mmCIF file with all atom_site columns, N, CA and C in Angstrom:
data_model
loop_
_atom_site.group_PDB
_atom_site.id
_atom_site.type_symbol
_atom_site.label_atom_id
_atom_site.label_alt_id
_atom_site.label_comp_id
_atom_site.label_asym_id
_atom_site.label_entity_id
_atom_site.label_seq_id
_atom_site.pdbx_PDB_ins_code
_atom_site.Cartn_x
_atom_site.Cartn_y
_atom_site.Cartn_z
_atom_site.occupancy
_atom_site.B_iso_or_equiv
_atom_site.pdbx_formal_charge
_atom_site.auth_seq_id
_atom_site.auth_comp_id
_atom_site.auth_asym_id
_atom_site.auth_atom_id
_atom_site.pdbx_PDB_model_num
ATOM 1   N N  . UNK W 1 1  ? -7.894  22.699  -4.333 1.00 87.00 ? 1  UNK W N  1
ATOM 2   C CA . UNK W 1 1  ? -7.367  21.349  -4.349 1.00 87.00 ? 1  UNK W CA 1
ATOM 3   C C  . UNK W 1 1  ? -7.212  20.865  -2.902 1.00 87.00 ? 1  UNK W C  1
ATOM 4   N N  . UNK W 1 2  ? -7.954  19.775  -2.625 1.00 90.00 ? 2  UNK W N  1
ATOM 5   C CA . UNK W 1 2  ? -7.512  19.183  -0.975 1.00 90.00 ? 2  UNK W CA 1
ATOM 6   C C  . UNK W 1 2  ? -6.082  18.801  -0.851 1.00 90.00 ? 2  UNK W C  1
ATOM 7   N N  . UNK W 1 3  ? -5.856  18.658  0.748  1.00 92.00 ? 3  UNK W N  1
ATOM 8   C CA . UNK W 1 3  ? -4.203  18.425  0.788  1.00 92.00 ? 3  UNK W CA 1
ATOM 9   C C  . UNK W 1 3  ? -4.523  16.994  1.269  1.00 92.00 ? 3  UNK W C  1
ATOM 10  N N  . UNK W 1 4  ? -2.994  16.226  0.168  1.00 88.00 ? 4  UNK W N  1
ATOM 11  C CA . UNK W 1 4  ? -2.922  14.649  0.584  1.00 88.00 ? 4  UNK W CA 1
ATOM 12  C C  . UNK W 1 4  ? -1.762  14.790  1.318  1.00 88.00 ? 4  UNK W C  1
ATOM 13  N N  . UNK W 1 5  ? -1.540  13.296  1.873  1.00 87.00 ? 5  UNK W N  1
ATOM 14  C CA . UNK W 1 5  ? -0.344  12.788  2.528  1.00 87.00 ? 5  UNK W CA 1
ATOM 15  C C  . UNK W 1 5  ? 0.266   11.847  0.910  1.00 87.00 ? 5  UNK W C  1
ATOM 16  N N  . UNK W 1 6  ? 1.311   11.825  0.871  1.00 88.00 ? 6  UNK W N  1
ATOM 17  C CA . UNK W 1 6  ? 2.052   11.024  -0.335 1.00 88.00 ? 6  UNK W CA 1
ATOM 18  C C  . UNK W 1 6  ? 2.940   10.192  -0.320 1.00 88.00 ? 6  UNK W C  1
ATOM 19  N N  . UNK W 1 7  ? 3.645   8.987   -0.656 1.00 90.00 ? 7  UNK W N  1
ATOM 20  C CA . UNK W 1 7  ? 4.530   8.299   -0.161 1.00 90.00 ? 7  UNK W CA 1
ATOM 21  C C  . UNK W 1 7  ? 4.760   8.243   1.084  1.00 90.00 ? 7  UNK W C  1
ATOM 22  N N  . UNK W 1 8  ? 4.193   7.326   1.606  1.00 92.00 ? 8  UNK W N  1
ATOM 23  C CA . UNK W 1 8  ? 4.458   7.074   2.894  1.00 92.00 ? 8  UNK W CA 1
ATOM 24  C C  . UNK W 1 8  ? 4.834   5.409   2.905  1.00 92.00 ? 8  UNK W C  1
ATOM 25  N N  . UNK W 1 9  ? 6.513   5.176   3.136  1.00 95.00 ? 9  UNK W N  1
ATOM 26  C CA . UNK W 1 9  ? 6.787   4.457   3.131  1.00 95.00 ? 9  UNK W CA 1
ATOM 27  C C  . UNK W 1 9  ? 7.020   3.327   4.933  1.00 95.00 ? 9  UNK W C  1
ATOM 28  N N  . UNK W 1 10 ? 6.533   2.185   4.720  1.00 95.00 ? 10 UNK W N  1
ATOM 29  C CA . UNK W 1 10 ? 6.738   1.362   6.103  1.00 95.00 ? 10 UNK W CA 1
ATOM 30  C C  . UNK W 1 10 ? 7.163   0.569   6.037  1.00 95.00 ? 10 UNK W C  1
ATOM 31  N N  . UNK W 1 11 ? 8.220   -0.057  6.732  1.00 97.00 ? 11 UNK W N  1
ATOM 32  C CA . UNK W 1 11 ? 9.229   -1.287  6.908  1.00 97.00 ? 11 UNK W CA 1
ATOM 33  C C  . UNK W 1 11 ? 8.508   -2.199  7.386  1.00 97.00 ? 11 UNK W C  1
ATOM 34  N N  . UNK W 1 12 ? 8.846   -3.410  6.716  1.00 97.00 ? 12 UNK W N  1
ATOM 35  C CA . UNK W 1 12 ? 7.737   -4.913  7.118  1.00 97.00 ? 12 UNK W CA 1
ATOM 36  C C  . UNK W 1 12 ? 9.014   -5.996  7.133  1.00 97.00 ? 12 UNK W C  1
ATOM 37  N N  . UNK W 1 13 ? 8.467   -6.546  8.026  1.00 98.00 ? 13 UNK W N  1
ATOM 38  C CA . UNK W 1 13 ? 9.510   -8.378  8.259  1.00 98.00 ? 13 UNK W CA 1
ATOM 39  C C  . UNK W 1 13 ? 9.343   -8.963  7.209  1.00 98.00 ? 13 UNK W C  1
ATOM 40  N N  . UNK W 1 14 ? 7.656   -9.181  6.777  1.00 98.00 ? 14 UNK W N  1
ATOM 41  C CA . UNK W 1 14 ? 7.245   -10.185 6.005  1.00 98.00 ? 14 UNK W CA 1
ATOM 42  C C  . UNK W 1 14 ? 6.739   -9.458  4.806  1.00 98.00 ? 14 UNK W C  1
ATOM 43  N N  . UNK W 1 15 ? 6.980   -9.172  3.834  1.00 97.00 ? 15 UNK W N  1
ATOM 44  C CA . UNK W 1 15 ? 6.482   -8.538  2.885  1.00 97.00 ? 15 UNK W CA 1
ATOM 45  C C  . UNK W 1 15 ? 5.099   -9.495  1.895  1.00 97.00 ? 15 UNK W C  1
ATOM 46  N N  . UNK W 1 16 ? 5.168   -10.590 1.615  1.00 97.00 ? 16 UNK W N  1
ATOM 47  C CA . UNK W 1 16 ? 3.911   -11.163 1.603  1.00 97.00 ? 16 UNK W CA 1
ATOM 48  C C  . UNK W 1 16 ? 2.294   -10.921 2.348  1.00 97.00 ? 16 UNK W C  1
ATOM 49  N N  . UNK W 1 17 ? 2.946   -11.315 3.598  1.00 98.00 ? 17 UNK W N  1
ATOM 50  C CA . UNK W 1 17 ? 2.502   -10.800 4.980  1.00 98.00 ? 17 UNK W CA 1
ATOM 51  C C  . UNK W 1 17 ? 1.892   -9.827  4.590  1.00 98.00 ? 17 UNK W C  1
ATOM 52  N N  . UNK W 1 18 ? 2.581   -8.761  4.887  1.00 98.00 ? 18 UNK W N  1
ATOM 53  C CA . UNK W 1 18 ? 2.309   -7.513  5.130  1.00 98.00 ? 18 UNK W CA 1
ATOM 54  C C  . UNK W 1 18 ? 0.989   -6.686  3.644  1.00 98.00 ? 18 UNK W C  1
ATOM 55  N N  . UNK W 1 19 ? 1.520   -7.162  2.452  1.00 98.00 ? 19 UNK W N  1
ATOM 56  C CA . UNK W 1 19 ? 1.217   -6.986  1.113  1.00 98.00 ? 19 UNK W CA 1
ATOM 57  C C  . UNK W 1 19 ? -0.557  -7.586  1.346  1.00 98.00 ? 19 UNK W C  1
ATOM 58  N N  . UNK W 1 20 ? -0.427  -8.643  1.679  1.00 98.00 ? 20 UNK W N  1
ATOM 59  C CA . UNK W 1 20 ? -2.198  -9.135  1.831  1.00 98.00 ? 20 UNK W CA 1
ATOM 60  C C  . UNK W 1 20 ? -3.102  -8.162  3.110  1.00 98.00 ? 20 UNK W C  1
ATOM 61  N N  . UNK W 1 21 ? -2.216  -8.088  3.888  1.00 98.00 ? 21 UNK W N  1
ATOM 62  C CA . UNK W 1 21 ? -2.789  -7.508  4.889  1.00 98.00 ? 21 UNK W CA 1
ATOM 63  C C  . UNK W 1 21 ? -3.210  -5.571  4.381  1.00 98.00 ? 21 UNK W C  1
ATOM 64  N N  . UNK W 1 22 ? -1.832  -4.815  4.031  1.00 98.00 ? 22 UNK W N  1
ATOM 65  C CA . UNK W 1 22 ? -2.407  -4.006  3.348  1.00 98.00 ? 22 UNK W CA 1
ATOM 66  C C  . UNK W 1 22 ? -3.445  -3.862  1.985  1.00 98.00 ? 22 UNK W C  1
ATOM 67  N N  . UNK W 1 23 ? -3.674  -5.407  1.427  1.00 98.00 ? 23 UNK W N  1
ATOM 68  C CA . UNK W 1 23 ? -4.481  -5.323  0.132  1.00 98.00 ? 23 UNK W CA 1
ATOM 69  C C  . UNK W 1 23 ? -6.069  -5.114  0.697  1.00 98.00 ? 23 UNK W C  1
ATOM 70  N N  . UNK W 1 24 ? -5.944  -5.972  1.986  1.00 99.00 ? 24 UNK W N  1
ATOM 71  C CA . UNK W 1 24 ? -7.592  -5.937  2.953  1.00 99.00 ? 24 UNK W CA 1
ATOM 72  C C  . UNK W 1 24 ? -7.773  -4.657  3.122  1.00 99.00 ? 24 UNK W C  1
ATOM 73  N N  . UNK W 1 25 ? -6.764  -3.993  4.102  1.00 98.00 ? 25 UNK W N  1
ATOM 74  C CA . UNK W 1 25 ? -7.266  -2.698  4.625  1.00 98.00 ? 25 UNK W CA 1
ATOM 75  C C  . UNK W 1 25 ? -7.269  -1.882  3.652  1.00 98.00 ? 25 UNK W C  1
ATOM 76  N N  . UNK W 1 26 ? -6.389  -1.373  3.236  1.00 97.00 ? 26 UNK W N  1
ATOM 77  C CA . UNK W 1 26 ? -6.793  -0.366  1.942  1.00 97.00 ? 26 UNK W CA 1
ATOM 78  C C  . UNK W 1 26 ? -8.045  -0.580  0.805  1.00 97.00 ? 26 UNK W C  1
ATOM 79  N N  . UNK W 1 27 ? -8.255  -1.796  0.516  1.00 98.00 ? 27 UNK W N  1
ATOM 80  C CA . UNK W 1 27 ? -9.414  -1.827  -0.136 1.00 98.00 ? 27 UNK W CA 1
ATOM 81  C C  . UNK W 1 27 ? -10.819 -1.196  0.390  1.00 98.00 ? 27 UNK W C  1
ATOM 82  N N  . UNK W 1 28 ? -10.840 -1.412  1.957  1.00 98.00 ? 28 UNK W N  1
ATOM 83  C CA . UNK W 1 28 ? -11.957 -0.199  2.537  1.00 98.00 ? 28 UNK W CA 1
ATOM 84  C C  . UNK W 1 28 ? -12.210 0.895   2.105  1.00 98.00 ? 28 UNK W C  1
ATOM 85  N N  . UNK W 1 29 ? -11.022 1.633   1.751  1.00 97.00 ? 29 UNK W N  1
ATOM 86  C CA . UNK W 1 29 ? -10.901 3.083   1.281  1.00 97.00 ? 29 UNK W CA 1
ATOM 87  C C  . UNK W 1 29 ? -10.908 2.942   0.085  1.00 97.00 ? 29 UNK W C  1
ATOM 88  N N  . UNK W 1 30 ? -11.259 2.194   -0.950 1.00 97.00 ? 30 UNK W N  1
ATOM 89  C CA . UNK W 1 30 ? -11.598 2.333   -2.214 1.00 97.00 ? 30 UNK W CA 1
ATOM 90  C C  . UNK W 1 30 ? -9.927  1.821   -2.809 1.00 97.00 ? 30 UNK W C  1
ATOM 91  N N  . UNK W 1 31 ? -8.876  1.686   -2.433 1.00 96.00 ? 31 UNK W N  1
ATOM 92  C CA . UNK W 1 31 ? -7.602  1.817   -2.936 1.00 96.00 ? 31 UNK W CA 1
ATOM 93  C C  . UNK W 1 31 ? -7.192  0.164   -3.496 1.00 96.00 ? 31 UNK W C  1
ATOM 94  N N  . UNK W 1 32 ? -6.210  0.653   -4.603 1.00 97.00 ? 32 UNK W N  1
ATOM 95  C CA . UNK W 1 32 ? -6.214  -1.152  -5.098 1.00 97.00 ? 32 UNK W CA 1
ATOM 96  C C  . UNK W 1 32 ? -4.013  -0.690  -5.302 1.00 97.00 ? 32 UNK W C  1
ATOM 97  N N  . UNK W 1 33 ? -4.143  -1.811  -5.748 1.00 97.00 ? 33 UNK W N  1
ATOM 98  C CA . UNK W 1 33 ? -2.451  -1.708  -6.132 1.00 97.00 ? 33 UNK W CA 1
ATOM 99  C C  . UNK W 1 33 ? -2.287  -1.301  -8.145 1.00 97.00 ? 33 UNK W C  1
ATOM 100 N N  . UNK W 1 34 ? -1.286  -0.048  -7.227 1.00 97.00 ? 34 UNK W N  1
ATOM 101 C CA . UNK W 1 34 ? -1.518  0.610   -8.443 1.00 97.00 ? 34 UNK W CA 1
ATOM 102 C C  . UNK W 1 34 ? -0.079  0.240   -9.444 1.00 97.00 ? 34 UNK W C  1
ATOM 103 N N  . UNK W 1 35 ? 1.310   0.056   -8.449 1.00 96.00 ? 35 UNK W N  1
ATOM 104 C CA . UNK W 1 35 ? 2.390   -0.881  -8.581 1.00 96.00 ? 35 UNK W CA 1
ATOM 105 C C  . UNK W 1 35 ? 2.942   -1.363  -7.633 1.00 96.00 ? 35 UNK W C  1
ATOM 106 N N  . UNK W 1 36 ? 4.016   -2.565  -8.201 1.00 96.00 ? 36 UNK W N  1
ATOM 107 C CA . UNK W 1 36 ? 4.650   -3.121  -7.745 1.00 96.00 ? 36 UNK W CA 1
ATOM 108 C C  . UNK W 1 36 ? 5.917   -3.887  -8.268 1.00 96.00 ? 36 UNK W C  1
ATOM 109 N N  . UNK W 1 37 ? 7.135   -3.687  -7.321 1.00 97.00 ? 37 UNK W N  1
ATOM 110 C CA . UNK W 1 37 ? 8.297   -4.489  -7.541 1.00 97.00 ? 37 UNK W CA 1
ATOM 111 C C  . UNK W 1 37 ? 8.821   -5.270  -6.215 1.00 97.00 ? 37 UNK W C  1
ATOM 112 N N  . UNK W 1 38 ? 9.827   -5.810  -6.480 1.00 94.00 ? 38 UNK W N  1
ATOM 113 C CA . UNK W 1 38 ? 9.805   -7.067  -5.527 1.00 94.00 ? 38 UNK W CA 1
ATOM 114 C C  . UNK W 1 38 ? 10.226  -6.119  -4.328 1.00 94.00 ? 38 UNK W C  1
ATOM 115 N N  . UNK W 1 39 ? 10.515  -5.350  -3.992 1.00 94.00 ? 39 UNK W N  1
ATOM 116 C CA . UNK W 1 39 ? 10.648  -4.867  -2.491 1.00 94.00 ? 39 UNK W CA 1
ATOM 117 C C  . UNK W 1 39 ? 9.284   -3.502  -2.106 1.00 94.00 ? 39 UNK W C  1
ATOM 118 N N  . UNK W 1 40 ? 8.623   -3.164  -3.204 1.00 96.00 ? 40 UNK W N  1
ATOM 119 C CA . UNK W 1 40 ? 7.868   -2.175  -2.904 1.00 96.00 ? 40 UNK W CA 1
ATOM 120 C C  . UNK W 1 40 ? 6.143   -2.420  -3.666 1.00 96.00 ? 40 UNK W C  1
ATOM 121 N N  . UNK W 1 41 ? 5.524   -1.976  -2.592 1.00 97.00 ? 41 UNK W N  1
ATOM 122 C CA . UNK W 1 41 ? 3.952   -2.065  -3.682 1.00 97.00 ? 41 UNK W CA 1
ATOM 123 C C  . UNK W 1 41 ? 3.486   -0.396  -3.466 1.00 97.00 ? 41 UNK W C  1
ATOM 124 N N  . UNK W 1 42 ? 2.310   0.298   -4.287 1.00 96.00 ? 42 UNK W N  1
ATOM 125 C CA . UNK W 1 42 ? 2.042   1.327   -4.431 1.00 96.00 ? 42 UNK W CA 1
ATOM 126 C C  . UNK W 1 42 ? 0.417   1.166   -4.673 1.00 96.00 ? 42 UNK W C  1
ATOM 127 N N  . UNK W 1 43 ? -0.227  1.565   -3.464 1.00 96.00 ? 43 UNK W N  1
ATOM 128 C CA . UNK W 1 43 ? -1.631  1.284   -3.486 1.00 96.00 ? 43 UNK W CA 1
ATOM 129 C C  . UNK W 1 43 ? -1.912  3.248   -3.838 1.00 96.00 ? 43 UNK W C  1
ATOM 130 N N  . UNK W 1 44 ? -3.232  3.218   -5.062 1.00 92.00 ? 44 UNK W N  1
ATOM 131 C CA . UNK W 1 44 ? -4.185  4.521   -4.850 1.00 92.00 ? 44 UNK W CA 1
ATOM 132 C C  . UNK W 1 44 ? -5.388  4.103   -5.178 1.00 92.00 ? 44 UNK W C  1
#
């Protein structure tokens, strides 16, 4: 089994902001939003 990194949580000003910006970059790596609540999203 390969080794992951897991929850890795990061503090943002703008959570909108931040939420589009991680939806761009992570989509490179194949990753989409897997959940979300109003203070947290969960991309795999």
């Amino acid at each position: 089994m390969p080794a992951f990194v897991d929850h890795v949580s990061i503090p943002v000003a703008d959570f909108a902001t931040s939420a589009a910006f991680y939806d761009a970059t992570l989509a490179t790596l194949g990753l989409r939003r897997r959940k979300q609540t109003d203070s947290a999203i969960g991309w795999g």
